[in-house]
Short mmCIF file of C-alpha atoms and ligand atoms in Angstrom, two decimals:
data_model
loop_
_atom_site.label_atom_id
_atom_site.label_comp_id
_atom_site.label_asym_id
_atom_site.label_seq_id
_atom_site.Cartn_x
_atom_site.Cartn_y
_atom_site.Cartn_z
CA MET M 1 109.63 47.07 36.34
CA ARG M 2 111.30 44.64 38.72
CA SER M 3 115.05 44.44 38.86
CA GLY M 4 116.90 41.16 39.29
CA ARG M 5 115.76 37.66 38.42
CA HIS M 6 112.34 36.19 39.14
CA PHE M 7 112.47 33.03 41.29
CA LEU M 8 110.24 30.39 39.70
CA GLN M 9 110.10 27.91 42.58
CA ILE M 10 106.86 26.17 41.72
CA PRO M 11 107.32 22.42 41.18
CA GLY M 12 107.06 22.79 37.43
CA PRO M 13 107.46 24.44 35.06
CA THR M 14 110.97 24.73 36.44
CA ASN M 15 113.78 27.17 35.63
CA THR M 16 114.96 26.71 32.06
CA PRO M 17 118.77 26.87 31.93
CA GLU M 18 120.48 29.34 29.62
CA ARG M 19 122.00 26.48 27.66
CA ILE M 20 118.57 25.16 26.78
CA LEU M 21 117.18 28.60 25.96
CA ARG M 22 120.09 29.19 23.60
CA ALA M 23 119.74 25.75 22.03
CA MET M 24 116.11 26.55 21.18
CA HIS M 25 116.94 29.92 19.67
CA ARG M 26 117.17 28.56 16.15
CA SER M 27 115.05 28.41 13.05
CA VAL M 28 113.02 25.27 12.58
CA ILE M 29 114.13 22.83 9.93
CA ASP M 30 112.28 20.57 7.51
CA HIS M 31 110.87 17.85 9.77
CA ARG M 32 110.99 15.41 6.84
CA GLY M 33 114.54 16.24 5.85
CA PRO M 34 117.83 14.44 6.58
CA GLU M 35 119.03 16.91 9.24
CA PHE M 36 115.90 16.26 11.24
CA ALA M 37 116.32 12.48 11.08
CA GLU M 38 119.63 12.78 12.85
CA LEU M 39 118.06 14.86 15.62
CA GLY M 40 115.08 12.53 15.96
CA LEU M 41 117.10 9.31 16.05
CA GLY M 42 119.51 10.75 18.60
CA LEU M 43 116.70 11.88 20.89
CA LEU M 44 114.76 8.62 20.75
CA ARG M 45 117.99 6.75 21.53
CA ASP M 46 119.22 9.04 24.32
CA LEU M 47 115.88 9.26 26.12
CA LYS M 48 116.17 5.56 26.97
CA PRO M 49 118.87 5.88 29.63
CA VAL M 50 116.92 8.68 31.32
CA PHE M 51 113.93 6.33 31.60
CA GLN M 52 116.32 3.48 32.47
CA THR M 53 114.77 1.34 29.77
CA GLU M 54 115.85 -0.62 26.74
CA GLY M 55 112.32 -0.29 25.37
CA ARG M 56 110.62 2.27 23.19
CA VAL M 57 110.03 5.88 24.18
CA VAL M 58 107.59 8.02 22.18
CA ILE M 59 107.42 11.82 22.20
CA TYR M 60 104.22 13.87 21.90
CA PRO M 61 103.89 17.59 21.22
CA ALA M 62 101.56 17.87 24.25
CA SER M 63 101.61 18.62 27.95
CA GLY M 64 101.87 15.73 30.40
CA THR M 65 98.11 15.31 30.41
CA GLY M 66 98.32 14.18 26.78
CA ALA M 67 100.70 11.38 27.69
CA TRP M 68 98.27 10.27 30.45
CA GLU M 69 95.58 9.93 27.81
CA ALA M 70 97.95 8.17 25.41
CA ALA M 71 98.82 5.62 28.12
CA LEU M 72 95.16 4.78 28.69
CA VAL M 73 93.80 4.72 25.14
CA ASN M 74 96.61 2.65 23.67
CA VAL M 75 96.15 -0.35 25.93
CA LEU M 76 92.61 -0.26 27.38
CA GLN M 77 89.34 -1.34 25.84
CA PRO M 78 86.15 0.67 26.47
CA GLY M 79 84.77 -0.11 29.94
CA ASP M 80 87.97 -1.75 31.23
CA GLN M 81 88.64 -1.65 34.95
CA VAL M 82 91.76 0.15 36.14
CA LEU M 83 93.09 0.23 39.68
CA MET M 84 94.25 3.70 40.71
CA TYR M 85 95.47 5.14 44.00
CA GLU M 86 94.74 8.52 45.57
CA THR M 87 98.01 10.15 46.54
CA GLY M 88 96.98 13.73 45.74
CA GLN M 89 95.54 15.94 43.04
CA PHE M 90 97.47 14.44 40.13
CA SER M 91 96.33 10.88 40.81
CA THR M 92 92.80 12.29 41.20
CA LEU M 93 92.97 14.03 37.82
CA TRP M 94 94.25 10.88 36.11
CA LYS M 95 91.38 8.94 37.68
CA ASN M 96 88.88 11.59 36.50
CA MET M 97 90.30 11.29 33.00
CA ALA M 98 89.85 7.52 33.06
CA THR M 99 86.19 8.02 34.02
CA LYS M 100 85.64 10.62 31.28
CA LEU M 101 87.16 8.32 28.68
CA GLY M 102 84.72 5.56 29.65
CA TYR M 103 86.93 3.29 31.72
CA ASP M 104 85.99 2.01 35.15
CA PRO M 105 88.54 3.14 37.74
CA ILE M 106 88.66 1.57 41.18
CA PHE M 107 90.15 4.40 43.25
CA ILE M 108 91.88 3.36 46.46
CA ALA M 109 91.25 6.28 48.81
CA GLY M 110 94.17 8.07 50.42
CA ASP M 111 94.49 10.99 52.84
CA TRP M 112 96.96 13.05 50.76
CA ARG M 113 99.62 12.60 53.44
CA ARG M 114 100.85 9.14 52.56
CA GLY M 115 102.04 7.38 49.44
CA VAL M 116 100.83 4.17 47.85
CA ASP M 117 100.35 1.30 50.31
CA ALA M 118 101.27 -1.65 48.12
CA ASN M 119 99.38 -4.01 50.47
CA LEU M 120 96.10 -2.38 49.46
CA ILE M 121 97.00 -2.93 45.81
CA ALA M 122 97.82 -6.56 46.56
CA ASP M 123 94.43 -6.97 48.33
CA ALA M 124 92.48 -5.45 45.44
CA LEU M 125 94.27 -7.64 42.91
CA ALA M 126 93.82 -10.78 45.02
CA LYS M 127 90.05 -10.17 45.06
CA ASP M 128 90.00 -9.76 41.28
CA THR M 129 90.12 -13.48 40.54
CA ASP M 130 88.66 -13.16 37.03
CA HIS M 131 91.23 -10.51 36.11
CA LYS M 132 88.84 -7.70 35.26
CA ILE M 133 91.47 -5.13 36.25
CA LYS M 134 93.55 -4.42 33.16
CA ALA M 135 95.98 -1.86 34.56
CA VAL M 136 97.34 -0.53 37.84
CA CYS M 137 98.01 3.22 37.53
CA VAL M 138 100.02 5.11 40.13
CA VAL M 139 101.78 8.45 40.37
CA HIS M 140 105.43 8.09 41.36
CA ASN M 141 105.77 11.62 42.75
CA ASP M 142 102.46 13.36 43.43
CA THR M 143 103.34 16.98 42.87
CA ALA M 144 100.29 18.24 44.75
CA THR M 145 101.38 16.63 48.01
CA GLY M 146 105.14 16.19 47.68
CA ILE M 147 104.82 12.46 48.21
CA THR M 148 106.94 9.85 46.46
CA SER M 149 105.62 6.29 46.35
CA ASP M 150 107.58 3.06 46.32
CA ILE M 151 107.06 1.78 42.78
CA GLY M 152 109.20 -1.33 43.31
CA ALA M 153 106.73 -2.36 46.05
CA VAL M 154 103.82 -2.00 43.62
CA ARG M 155 105.63 -4.36 41.23
CA VAL M 156 106.06 -6.88 44.05
CA ALA M 157 102.33 -6.58 44.89
CA ILE M 158 101.28 -7.26 41.28
CA ASP M 159 103.68 -10.19 40.95
CA GLY M 160 102.70 -11.53 44.37
CA ALA M 161 99.06 -11.66 43.26
CA ALA M 162 100.19 -13.30 39.98
CA HIS M 163 97.93 -10.75 38.29
CA PRO M 164 98.32 -9.94 34.58
CA ALA M 165 97.43 -6.22 34.88
CA LEU M 166 99.73 -3.74 33.18
CA MET M 167 101.52 -1.28 35.43
CA MET M 168 101.43 2.39 34.41
CA VAL M 169 103.29 5.11 36.28
CA ASP M 170 103.19 8.91 36.06
CA THR M 171 106.74 10.23 36.51
CA ILE M 172 106.04 13.76 35.31
CA SER M 173 107.65 15.40 38.36
CA SER M 174 110.24 12.73 39.10
CA LEU M 175 111.90 11.74 35.83
CA GLY M 176 115.35 13.30 35.76
CA SER M 177 115.22 14.23 39.46
CA ILE M 178 114.29 11.13 41.49
CA ASP M 179 115.58 7.66 40.60
CA PHE M 180 113.05 5.82 38.44
CA LYS M 181 113.84 2.36 37.05
CA THR M 182 111.42 1.54 34.25
CA ASP M 183 112.82 -1.87 33.32
CA ALA M 184 114.04 -3.01 36.74
CA TRP M 185 110.61 -2.27 38.24
CA GLY M 186 108.79 -3.81 35.29
CA VAL M 187 106.82 -0.67 34.48
CA ASP M 188 104.75 -1.18 31.32
CA VAL M 189 103.89 2.41 30.52
CA VAL M 190 105.70 5.46 31.85
CA VAL M 191 104.20 8.92 31.53
CA ALA M 192 106.55 11.91 31.60
CA GLY M 193 106.62 15.59 30.69
CA SER M 194 109.18 18.16 29.60
CA GLN M 195 108.77 21.03 32.09
CA LYS M 196 109.91 19.53 35.37
CA GLY M 197 113.04 17.44 35.84
CA LEU M 198 113.86 17.71 32.15
CA MET M 199 114.22 21.51 32.56
CA LEU M 200 112.41 22.37 29.31
CA PRO M 201 109.47 24.67 28.79
CA PRO M 202 106.07 22.91 28.80
CA GLY M 203 104.94 21.28 25.58
CA LEU M 204 106.48 17.82 25.26
CA SER M 205 105.38 14.60 26.89
CA PHE M 206 106.50 11.01 26.71
CA ASN M 207 105.48 7.39 27.05
CA ALA M 208 108.01 4.62 27.66
CA ILE M 209 106.44 1.38 26.47
CA SER M 210 107.20 -2.20 27.52
CA GLU M 211 106.89 -5.21 25.21
CA LYS M 212 103.77 -6.24 27.10
CA ALA M 213 102.15 -2.81 26.67
CA TRP M 214 103.08 -2.80 22.99
CA ALA M 215 101.43 -6.19 22.57
CA ALA M 216 98.28 -4.87 24.30
CA CYS M 217 98.32 -1.85 21.99
CA GLN M 218 98.52 -3.98 18.88
CA ALA M 219 95.96 -6.52 20.04
CA GLY M 220 93.40 -4.00 21.23
CA GLY M 221 93.32 -0.59 22.79
CA ASP M 222 90.59 1.99 22.35
CA ARG M 223 89.64 4.29 19.50
CA ARG M 224 92.55 6.65 19.06
CA SER M 225 94.30 8.67 16.42
CA TYR M 226 96.62 11.45 17.61
CA TRP M 227 97.90 9.29 20.50
CA ASP M 228 98.26 6.04 18.56
CA TRP M 229 101.61 4.42 19.32
CA ARG M 230 101.26 2.29 16.18
CA ASP M 231 101.49 5.36 13.94
CA MET M 232 104.68 6.46 15.71
CA MET M 233 106.73 3.33 15.21
CA THR M 234 107.61 3.35 11.50
CA PRO M 235 108.42 7.08 11.27
CA ASN M 236 110.29 6.93 14.62
CA ASP M 237 112.50 4.11 13.32
CA ALA M 238 113.78 6.57 10.71
CA GLY M 239 113.95 9.54 13.15
CA TYR M 240 110.65 11.11 12.07
CA PHE M 241 107.17 11.69 13.51
CA PRO M 242 103.73 11.05 12.02
CA TYR M 243 102.82 14.74 12.30
CA THR M 244 104.70 18.02 12.73
CA PRO M 245 106.86 17.71 15.83
CA ALA M 246 107.62 20.60 18.21
CA THR M 247 111.04 21.06 16.61
CA THR M 248 112.08 23.97 18.81
CA LEU M 249 111.39 22.00 21.98
CA LEU M 250 113.25 19.05 20.49
CA TYR M 251 116.36 21.26 20.12
CA GLY M 252 115.93 22.01 23.81
CA LEU M 253 115.49 18.34 24.62
CA ARG M 254 118.76 17.53 22.84
CA GLU M 255 120.51 20.03 25.13
CA ALA M 256 118.71 18.76 28.24
CA LEU M 257 119.73 15.16 27.54
CA ASP M 258 123.33 16.28 27.04
CA MET M 259 123.22 18.19 30.33
CA LEU M 260 121.80 15.22 32.25
CA ALA M 261 124.36 12.86 30.72
CA GLY M 262 127.14 15.34 31.40
CA GLU M 263 126.27 15.61 35.08
CA GLY M 264 125.45 11.89 35.33
CA LEU M 265 122.04 10.60 36.42
CA GLU M 266 123.33 9.38 39.78
CA GLN M 267 124.74 12.84 40.51
CA VAL M 268 121.48 14.45 39.41
CA PHE M 269 119.55 12.28 41.87
CA ALA M 270 122.07 12.98 44.65
CA ARG M 271 121.83 16.73 44.01
CA HIS M 272 118.04 16.63 44.33
CA GLU M 273 118.26 14.52 47.46
CA ARG M 274 120.68 16.97 49.06
CA HIS M 275 118.60 20.06 48.24
CA ALA M 276 115.46 18.33 49.48
CA SER M 277 117.19 17.37 52.74
CA ALA M 278 118.36 20.94 53.27
CA THR M 279 114.81 22.18 52.62
CA ARG M 280 113.40 19.70 55.13
CA ALA M 281 115.97 20.88 57.68
CA ALA M 282 114.72 24.45 57.15
CA VAL M 283 111.06 23.46 57.57
CA GLU M 284 111.87 21.56 60.75
CA SER M 285 113.71 24.56 62.19
CA TRP M 286 110.79 26.82 61.35
CA GLY M 287 108.69 24.49 63.49
CA LEU M 288 106.36 23.79 60.58
CA GLU M 289 105.08 20.43 59.41
CA ILE M 290 105.78 18.71 56.11
CA LEU M 291 102.59 17.37 54.51
CA ALA M 292 104.16 13.94 53.83
CA VAL M 293 103.92 12.04 57.11
CA ASN M 294 106.43 9.28 56.36
CA PRO M 295 110.03 10.48 56.12
CA ASP M 296 110.85 7.92 53.42
CA GLU M 297 108.02 9.21 51.22
CA ARG M 298 109.11 12.86 51.27
CA SER M 299 109.75 14.05 47.76
CA ASN M 300 113.17 15.10 46.57
CA SER M 301 111.71 17.35 43.89
CA LEU M 302 109.42 19.50 46.01
CA THR M 303 108.40 20.05 49.63
CA ALA M 304 104.79 20.72 50.62
CA VAL M 305 104.67 22.67 53.87
CA LEU M 306 101.56 22.80 56.09
CA MET M 307 100.56 26.27 57.22
CA PRO M 308 100.08 26.80 60.95
CA ASP M 309 96.42 26.77 62.09
CA GLY M 310 94.48 29.81 60.99
CA GLN M 311 97.07 30.92 58.43
CA GLY M 312 96.42 30.82 54.69
CA GLY M 313 99.05 29.52 52.31
CA ASP M 314 97.84 31.71 49.47
CA ALA M 315 98.22 34.95 51.45
CA LEU M 316 101.79 33.95 52.27
CA ARG M 317 102.50 33.13 48.63
CA ALA M 318 101.06 36.46 47.53
CA GLU M 319 103.23 38.28 50.08
CA ILE M 320 106.33 36.47 48.83
CA LEU M 321 105.53 37.18 45.18
CA ASP M 322 104.89 40.82 45.93
CA GLY M 323 107.86 41.32 48.23
CA PHE M 324 110.53 39.15 46.67
CA ASP M 325 109.38 38.27 43.16
CA MET M 326 109.28 34.55 43.91
CA SER M 327 106.53 32.15 42.85
CA LEU M 328 105.80 29.17 45.10
CA GLY M 329 103.34 26.35 44.42
CA THR M 330 99.77 26.69 45.63
CA GLY M 331 97.72 24.12 47.54
CA LEU M 332 95.36 22.24 45.22
CA ASN M 333 91.90 20.86 45.91
CA LYS M 334 91.80 19.13 49.34
CA VAL M 335 94.81 21.09 50.59
CA ALA M 336 93.87 24.44 48.98
CA ASP M 337 95.22 27.31 51.09
CA LYS M 338 96.44 24.80 53.71
CA ILE M 339 99.91 24.31 52.24
CA PHE M 340 102.48 25.98 50.06
CA ARG M 341 104.93 24.04 47.91
CA ILE M 342 108.60 24.74 47.36
CA GLY M 343 109.92 23.38 44.07
CA HIS M 344 113.58 22.35 44.27
CA LEU M 345 113.94 20.40 41.07
CA GLY M 346 115.48 20.82 37.67
CA ASP M 347 118.26 23.32 37.00
CA PHE M 348 119.07 24.27 40.58
CA ASN M 349 122.05 24.91 42.85
CA ASP M 350 122.90 25.74 46.44
CA LEU M 351 122.58 29.48 46.13
CA MET M 352 119.26 29.22 44.29
CA LEU M 353 118.03 27.06 47.16
CA MET M 354 119.30 29.53 49.74
CA GLY M 355 117.63 32.41 47.89
CA THR M 356 114.41 30.41 47.84
CA LEU M 357 114.45 29.50 51.53
CA SER M 358 115.45 33.03 52.51
CA GLY M 359 112.47 34.31 50.53
CA VAL M 360 110.16 31.91 52.37
CA GLU M 361 111.53 32.95 55.75
CA MET M 362 111.39 36.68 54.97
CA GLY M 363 107.87 36.18 53.61
CA MET M 364 106.73 34.55 56.83
CA ILE M 365 108.11 37.50 58.79
CA ARG M 366 106.36 39.97 56.48
CA ALA M 367 103.07 38.06 56.52
CA GLY M 368 103.13 37.53 60.27
CA VAL M 369 103.11 33.73 59.99
CA PRO M 370 104.18 32.30 63.34
CA HIS M 371 107.42 30.32 63.03
CA GLN M 372 110.82 29.91 64.67
CA SER M 373 113.59 31.79 62.95
CA GLY M 374 116.71 30.04 61.72
CA GLY M 375 115.30 27.73 59.05
CA ALA M 376 117.42 29.18 56.26
CA GLN M 377 120.41 28.98 58.62
CA SER M 378 119.75 25.26 59.18
CA ALA M 379 119.64 24.65 55.44
CA LEU M 380 122.88 26.53 55.01
CA LYS M 381 124.51 24.37 57.67
CA TYR M 382 123.14 21.22 56.05
CA LEU M 383 124.63 22.20 52.70
CA ALA M 384 127.98 23.10 54.26
CA ASP M 385 128.10 19.79 56.17
CA HIS M 386 127.10 17.69 53.17
CA ARG M 387 129.41 18.71 50.38
CA ILE M 388 129.12 16.81 47.12
C1 PLP I 20 102.57 18.51 36.21
C2 PLP I 20 102.00 17.16 36.43
C3 PLP I 20 100.96 16.64 35.64
C4 PLP I 20 100.27 17.45 34.59
O1 PLP I 20 101.06 17.70 33.52
P1 PLP I 20 100.69 18.86 32.48
O2 PLP I 20 101.97 19.05 31.75
O3 PLP I 20 100.26 20.04 33.30
O4 PLP I 20 99.60 18.35 31.63
C5 PLP I 20 100.55 15.35 35.87
N1 PLP I 20 101.11 14.59 36.83
C6 PLP I 20 102.08 15.07 37.63
C7 PLP I 20 102.66 14.18 38.67
C8 PLP I 20 102.55 16.35 37.45
O5 PLP I 20 103.53 16.83 38.24
#
């Protein structure tokens, strides 16, 4: 028995607000009945402003990985080349999926400390004079490394090369927390999930689809059934889905969209930016290093902190879980045990952040991790000096 509240400060799943929990605490309804149509139509309409698109958004009862697969199989033909970019574990997993599904990814290597260099994308596209590359796939916010890439610059690179490739972007840990402009950046397929910025439990994922991607889907695409956008369109137009939707999660999504609209997207982004800045101030005061080298690529939804030499991130995380009932994100793959990740996205406020950073600082004391004291104090000062 542990008294008090658990701190779930991994970068997704994030804390589910009471309002959303209560909204989901309802019986399911007939998903072919009139009451459902109203829910479905409202959701499909109100998701658009969150994606900043006028285009279609589809909803899958699946984790984010499902929407990755949907993005690929709806527009690519077997064997198609795709240009992908290594920003961390999530871009690596998407690339591995493309290989498994029989596509031919060109993976621009990265060092997990920097975001997408749009010049390298421009170079690769310029070399592809016979337009073998059918899509450029990047992760907006790589959750494994806490690195946010400049998606507008990728658009400029594709346009600069006058290349017809589609642009697909994973926004699973940025949608609803870091500004993402689907239409303004000309993104053809957006991939998103429910359990991060959207504050829901895991289980829903999304594709936003441009006209160009829709045309590619209709003209070709791969073998597909569950993920087929074409099967979604007619039922969606009436507020329904081609198979049983995750009705309970959709109740939660209704509440989440109302919460985001109520706060205002701009305010949501500013809140995340402020909490991220306060976290970075704490890390700097501790004398520790942030994994993201470039200050303008440091994520506003999570911070990946490098452990001092000879210290394991997982031992620190275990100490913090044991001592203070707080879960922090682990280091994945190339940065396993070398970092820990602080999630500061979703339903979050100043005191939750201060509890989180205090837990990290107390954990470092307990675990004997060398650091300078006063990090939490610096965050506190940052928050006090930067009132919303
Ligand atoms: C969480 C995450 C995923 C994986 O999503 P699942 O819901 O676990 O399938 C993919 N990409 C990014 C950027 C993520 O943060």
